[in-house]
Coordinates of C-alpha atoms in Angstrom, one line a residue:
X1 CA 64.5 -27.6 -96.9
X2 CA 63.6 -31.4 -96.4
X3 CA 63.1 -32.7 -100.2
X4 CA 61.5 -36.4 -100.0
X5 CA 61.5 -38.4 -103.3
X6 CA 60.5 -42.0 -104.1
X7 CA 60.2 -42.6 -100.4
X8 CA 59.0 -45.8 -98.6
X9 CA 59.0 -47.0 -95.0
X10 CA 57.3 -49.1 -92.9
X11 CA 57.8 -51.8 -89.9
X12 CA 59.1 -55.0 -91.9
X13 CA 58.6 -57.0 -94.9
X14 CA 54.4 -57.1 -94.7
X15 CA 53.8 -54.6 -92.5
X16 CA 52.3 -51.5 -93.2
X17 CA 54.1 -48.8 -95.3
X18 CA 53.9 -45.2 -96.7
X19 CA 54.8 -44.2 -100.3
X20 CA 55.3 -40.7 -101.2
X21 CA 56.5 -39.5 -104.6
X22 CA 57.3 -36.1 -104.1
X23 CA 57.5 -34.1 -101.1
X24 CA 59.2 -30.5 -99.9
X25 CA 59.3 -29.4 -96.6
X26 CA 60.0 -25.8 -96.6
X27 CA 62.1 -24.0 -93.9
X28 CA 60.4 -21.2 -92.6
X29 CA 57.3 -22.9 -93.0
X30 CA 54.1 -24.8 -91.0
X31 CA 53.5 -27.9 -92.3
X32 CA 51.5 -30.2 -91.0
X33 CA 50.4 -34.3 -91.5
X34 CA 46.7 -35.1 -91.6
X35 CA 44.6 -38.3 -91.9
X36 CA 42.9 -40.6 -90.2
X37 CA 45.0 -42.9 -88.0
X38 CA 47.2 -45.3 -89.0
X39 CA 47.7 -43.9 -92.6
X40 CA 51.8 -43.4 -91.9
X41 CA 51.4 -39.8 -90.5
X42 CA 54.0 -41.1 -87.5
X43 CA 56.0 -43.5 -89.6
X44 CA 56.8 -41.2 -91.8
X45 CA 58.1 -38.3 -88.9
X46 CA 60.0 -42.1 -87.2
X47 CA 61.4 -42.0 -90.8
X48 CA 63.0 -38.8 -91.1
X49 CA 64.4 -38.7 -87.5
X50 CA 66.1 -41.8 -88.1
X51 CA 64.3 -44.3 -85.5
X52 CA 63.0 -46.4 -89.1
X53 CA 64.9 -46.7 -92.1
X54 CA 63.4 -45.8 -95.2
X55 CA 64.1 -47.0 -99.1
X56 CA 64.7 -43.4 -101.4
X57 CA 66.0 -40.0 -101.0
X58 CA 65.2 -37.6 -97.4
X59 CA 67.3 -34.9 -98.3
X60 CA 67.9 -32.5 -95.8
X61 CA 69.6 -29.4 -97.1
X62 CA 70.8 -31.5 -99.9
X63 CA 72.4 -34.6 -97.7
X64 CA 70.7 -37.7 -97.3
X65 CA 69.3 -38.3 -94.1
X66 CA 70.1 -41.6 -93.2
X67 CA 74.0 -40.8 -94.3
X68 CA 74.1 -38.7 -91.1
X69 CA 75.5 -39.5 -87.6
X70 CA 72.9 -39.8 -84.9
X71 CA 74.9 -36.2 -83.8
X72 CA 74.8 -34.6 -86.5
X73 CA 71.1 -35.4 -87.7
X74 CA 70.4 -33.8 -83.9
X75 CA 72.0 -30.8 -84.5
X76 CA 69.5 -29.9 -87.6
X77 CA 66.3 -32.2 -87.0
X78 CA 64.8 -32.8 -83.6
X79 CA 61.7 -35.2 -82.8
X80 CA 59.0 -35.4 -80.3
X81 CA 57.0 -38.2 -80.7
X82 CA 53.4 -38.8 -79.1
X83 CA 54.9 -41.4 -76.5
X84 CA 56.9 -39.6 -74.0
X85 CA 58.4 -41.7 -70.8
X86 CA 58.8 -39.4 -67.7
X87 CA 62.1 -40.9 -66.0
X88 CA 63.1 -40.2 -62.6
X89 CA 64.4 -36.5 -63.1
X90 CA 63.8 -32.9 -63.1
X91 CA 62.3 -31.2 -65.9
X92 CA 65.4 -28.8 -66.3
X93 CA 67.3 -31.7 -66.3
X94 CA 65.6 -33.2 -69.4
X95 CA 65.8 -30.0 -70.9
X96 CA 69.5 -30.0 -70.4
X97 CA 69.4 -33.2 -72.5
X98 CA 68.2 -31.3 -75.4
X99 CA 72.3 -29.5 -75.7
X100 CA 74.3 -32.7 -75.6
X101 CA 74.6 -32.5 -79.2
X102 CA 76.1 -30.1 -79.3
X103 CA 78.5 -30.3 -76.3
X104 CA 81.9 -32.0 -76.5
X105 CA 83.0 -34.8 -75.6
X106 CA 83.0 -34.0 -72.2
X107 CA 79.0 -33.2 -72.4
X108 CA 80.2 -29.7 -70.2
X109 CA 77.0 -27.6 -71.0
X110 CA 78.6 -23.5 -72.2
X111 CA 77.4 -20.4 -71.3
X112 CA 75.4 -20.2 -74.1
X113 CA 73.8 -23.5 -73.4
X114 CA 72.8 -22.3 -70.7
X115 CA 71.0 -19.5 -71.4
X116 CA 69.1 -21.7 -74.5
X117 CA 67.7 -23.8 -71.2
X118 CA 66.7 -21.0 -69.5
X119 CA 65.4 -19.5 -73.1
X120 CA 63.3 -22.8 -73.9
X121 CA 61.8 -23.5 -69.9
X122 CA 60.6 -20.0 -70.2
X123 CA 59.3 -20.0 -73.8
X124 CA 57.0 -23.4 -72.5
X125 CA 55.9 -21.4 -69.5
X126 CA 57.8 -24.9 -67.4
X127 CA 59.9 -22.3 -65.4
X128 CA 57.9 -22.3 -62.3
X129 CA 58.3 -25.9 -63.1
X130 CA 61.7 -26.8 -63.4
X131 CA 62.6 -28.2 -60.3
X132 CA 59.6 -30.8 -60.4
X133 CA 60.0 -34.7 -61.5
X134 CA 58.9 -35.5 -65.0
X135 CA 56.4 -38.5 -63.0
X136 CA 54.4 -35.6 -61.0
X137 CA 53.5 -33.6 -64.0
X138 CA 50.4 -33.5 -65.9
X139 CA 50.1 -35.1 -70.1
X140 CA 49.6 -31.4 -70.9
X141 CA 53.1 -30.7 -68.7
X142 CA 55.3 -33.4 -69.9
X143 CA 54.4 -32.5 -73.1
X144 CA 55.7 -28.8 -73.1
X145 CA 58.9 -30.0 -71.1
X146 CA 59.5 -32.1 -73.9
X147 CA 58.8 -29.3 -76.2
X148 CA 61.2 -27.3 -73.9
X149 CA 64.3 -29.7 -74.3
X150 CA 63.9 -30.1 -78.6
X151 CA 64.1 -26.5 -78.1
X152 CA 67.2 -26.1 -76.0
X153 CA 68.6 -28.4 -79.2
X154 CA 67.9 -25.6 -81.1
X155 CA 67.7 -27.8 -84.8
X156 CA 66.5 -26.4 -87.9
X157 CA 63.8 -28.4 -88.3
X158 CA 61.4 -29.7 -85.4
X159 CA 59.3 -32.8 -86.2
X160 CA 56.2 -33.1 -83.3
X161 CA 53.7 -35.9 -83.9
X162 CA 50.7 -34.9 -81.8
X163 CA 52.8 -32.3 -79.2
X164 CA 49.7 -30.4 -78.0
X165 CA 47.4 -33.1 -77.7
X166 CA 47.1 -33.1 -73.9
X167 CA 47.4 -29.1 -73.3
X168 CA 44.7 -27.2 -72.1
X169 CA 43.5 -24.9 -74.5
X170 CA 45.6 -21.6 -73.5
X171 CA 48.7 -23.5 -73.9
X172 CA 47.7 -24.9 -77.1
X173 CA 47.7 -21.8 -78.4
X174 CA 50.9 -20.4 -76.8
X175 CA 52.2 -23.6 -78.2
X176 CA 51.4 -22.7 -81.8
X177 CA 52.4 -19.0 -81.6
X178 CA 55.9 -20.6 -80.2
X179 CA 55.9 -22.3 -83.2
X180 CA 55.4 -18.9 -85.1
X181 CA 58.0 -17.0 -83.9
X182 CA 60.2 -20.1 -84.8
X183 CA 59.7 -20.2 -88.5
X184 CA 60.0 -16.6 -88.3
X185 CA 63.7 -17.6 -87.1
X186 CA 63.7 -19.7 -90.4
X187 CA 63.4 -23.1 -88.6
X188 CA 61.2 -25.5 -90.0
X189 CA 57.9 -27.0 -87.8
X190 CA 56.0 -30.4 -89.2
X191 CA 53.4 -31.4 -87.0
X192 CA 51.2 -34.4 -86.9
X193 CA 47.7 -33.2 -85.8
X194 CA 44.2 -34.7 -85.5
X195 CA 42.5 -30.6 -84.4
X196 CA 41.5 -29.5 -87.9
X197 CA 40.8 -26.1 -86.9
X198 CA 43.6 -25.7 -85.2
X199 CA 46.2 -27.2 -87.8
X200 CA 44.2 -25.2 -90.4
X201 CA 44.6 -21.7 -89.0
X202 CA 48.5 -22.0 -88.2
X203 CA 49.7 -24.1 -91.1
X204 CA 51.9 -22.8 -94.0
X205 CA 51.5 -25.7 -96.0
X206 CA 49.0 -29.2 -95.2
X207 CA 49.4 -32.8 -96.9
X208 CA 46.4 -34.7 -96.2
X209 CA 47.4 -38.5 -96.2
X210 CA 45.5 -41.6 -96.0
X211 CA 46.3 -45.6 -96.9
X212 CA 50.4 -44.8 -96.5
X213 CA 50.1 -41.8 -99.8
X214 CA 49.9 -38.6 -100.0
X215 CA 46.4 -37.8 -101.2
X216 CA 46.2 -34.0 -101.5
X217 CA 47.8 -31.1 -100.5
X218 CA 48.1 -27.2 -100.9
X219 CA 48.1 -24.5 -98.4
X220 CA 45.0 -24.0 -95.8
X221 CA 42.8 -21.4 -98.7
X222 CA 43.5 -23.9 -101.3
X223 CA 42.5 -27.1 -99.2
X224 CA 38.9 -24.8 -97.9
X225 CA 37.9 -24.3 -101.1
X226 CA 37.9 -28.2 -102.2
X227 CA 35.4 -28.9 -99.1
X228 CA 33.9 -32.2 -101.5
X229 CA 37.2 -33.6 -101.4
X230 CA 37.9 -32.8 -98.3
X231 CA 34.6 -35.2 -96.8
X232 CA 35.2 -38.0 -99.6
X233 CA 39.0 -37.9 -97.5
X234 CA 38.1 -36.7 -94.0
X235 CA 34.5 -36.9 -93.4
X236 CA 34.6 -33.4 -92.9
X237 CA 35.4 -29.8 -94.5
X238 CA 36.6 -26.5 -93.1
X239 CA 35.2 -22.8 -93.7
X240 CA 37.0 -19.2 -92.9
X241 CA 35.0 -18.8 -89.6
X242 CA 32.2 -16.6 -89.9
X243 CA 33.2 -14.0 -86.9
X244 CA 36.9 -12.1 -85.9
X245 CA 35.8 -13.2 -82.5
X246 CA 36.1 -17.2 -83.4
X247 CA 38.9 -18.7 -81.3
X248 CA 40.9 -20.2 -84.8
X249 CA 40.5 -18.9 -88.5
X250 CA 38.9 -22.2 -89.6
X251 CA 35.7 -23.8 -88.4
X252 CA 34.5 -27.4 -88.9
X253 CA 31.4 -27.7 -91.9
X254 CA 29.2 -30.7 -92.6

């Protein structure tokens, strides 16, 4: 698990931070950021992978996160952020980038390497893809070859701020069955998500953040049945929906 305590971040002395007191990130678990934007959802996921530094404990597994090597934070904790560049190569190759961590210093790809590239493309439906330049794909596209490649890394925990923001809807839910079967693996998924219903129905666990804190949190039955809080916070509340045939388990309430 990911235990965070007496944690700050931000961009610089009078920029914008996050403060969290006490947080656990569970492996096996769902857990997903939600606020309104700019409350430190992202910052704090920049945080953990390393990309901003942060003041208190991160404790993956007991170690302190920022005490790790880029390599070896990369072998447990991969991150997909909302931002993703499409440089001038294949999507297989990209998702090749997703082994070098583990690959010597050579960066020779094994056997088994290869099969976890093959594995990933086909779990993100991107093998009829593969051969195609990141630049002539699609938001919804880049997104899962992206997904592919953190896969292919094969970390314990995956951190994706927004990663099925640009899918069509079947893929969107593919995407969050794949994530599923992962913490059924015991690997560890925090999302950052703006679809309520969505994030609802597949989360283990929910902290709903605003101004850089923590705000409330508890698992998607516990959150439902505070909707008041939930529209002094979001605006909005969530309900079990009302019919088995409803596409997700939640629905949006007034």
């Amino acid at each position: 698990m990911i235990r965070i305590q007496s944690f700050s971040a931000g961009y610089g002395a009078g920029a914008f931070g996050i403060e969290i007191e006490d947080l656990t990130l569970k492996r096996g678990e769902i857990t997903t950021l939600i606020g309104e934007n700019g409350c430190g959802k992202s910052t704090f996921l920049k945080s953990l992978a390393g990309i901003l530094p942060y003041r208190g404990h991160a404790l993956m597994d007991g170690e302190e996160i920022a005490d790790l090597s880029p390599k070896a934070r990369a072998q447990r904790l991969a991150y997909l952020p909302q931002s993703l560049p499409a440089p001038r190569m294949t999507v297989r190759t990209l998702v090749s980038h997703g082994c070098f961590s583990r690959a010597g210093i050579t960066n020779v790809l094994s056997e088994a390497d290869l099969r976890g590239i093959e594995t990933a493309l086909r779990e993100t439906d991107m093998t009829p893809l593969s051969d195609r330049l990141l630049g002539k794909l699609s938001g919804g596209e880049r997104q899962r070859a992206y997904l592919a490649m953190i896969l292919a890394q094969d970390p314990d925990y995956l951190l994706v701020d927004e990663g099925t923001s640009s899918m069509d809807i079947a893929h969107r839910r593919k995407t969050m069955e794949l994530f599923g079967r992962l913490t059924q693996r015991g690997k560890s998924v925090v999302t950052v998500s703006h679809d309520l219903p969505l994030s609802f129905s597949i989360s283990s666990h929910i902290f709903i953040m605003k101004c850089g804190k923590v705000v409330l949190s508890g698992t998607p039955e516990e959150l439902a049945d505070q909707p008041e809080r939930l529209r002094e916070i979001l605006g909005i509340a969530l309900a079990p929906s009302r019919t088995d045939e409803a596409l997700y388990a939640y629905e949006l309430i007034r």
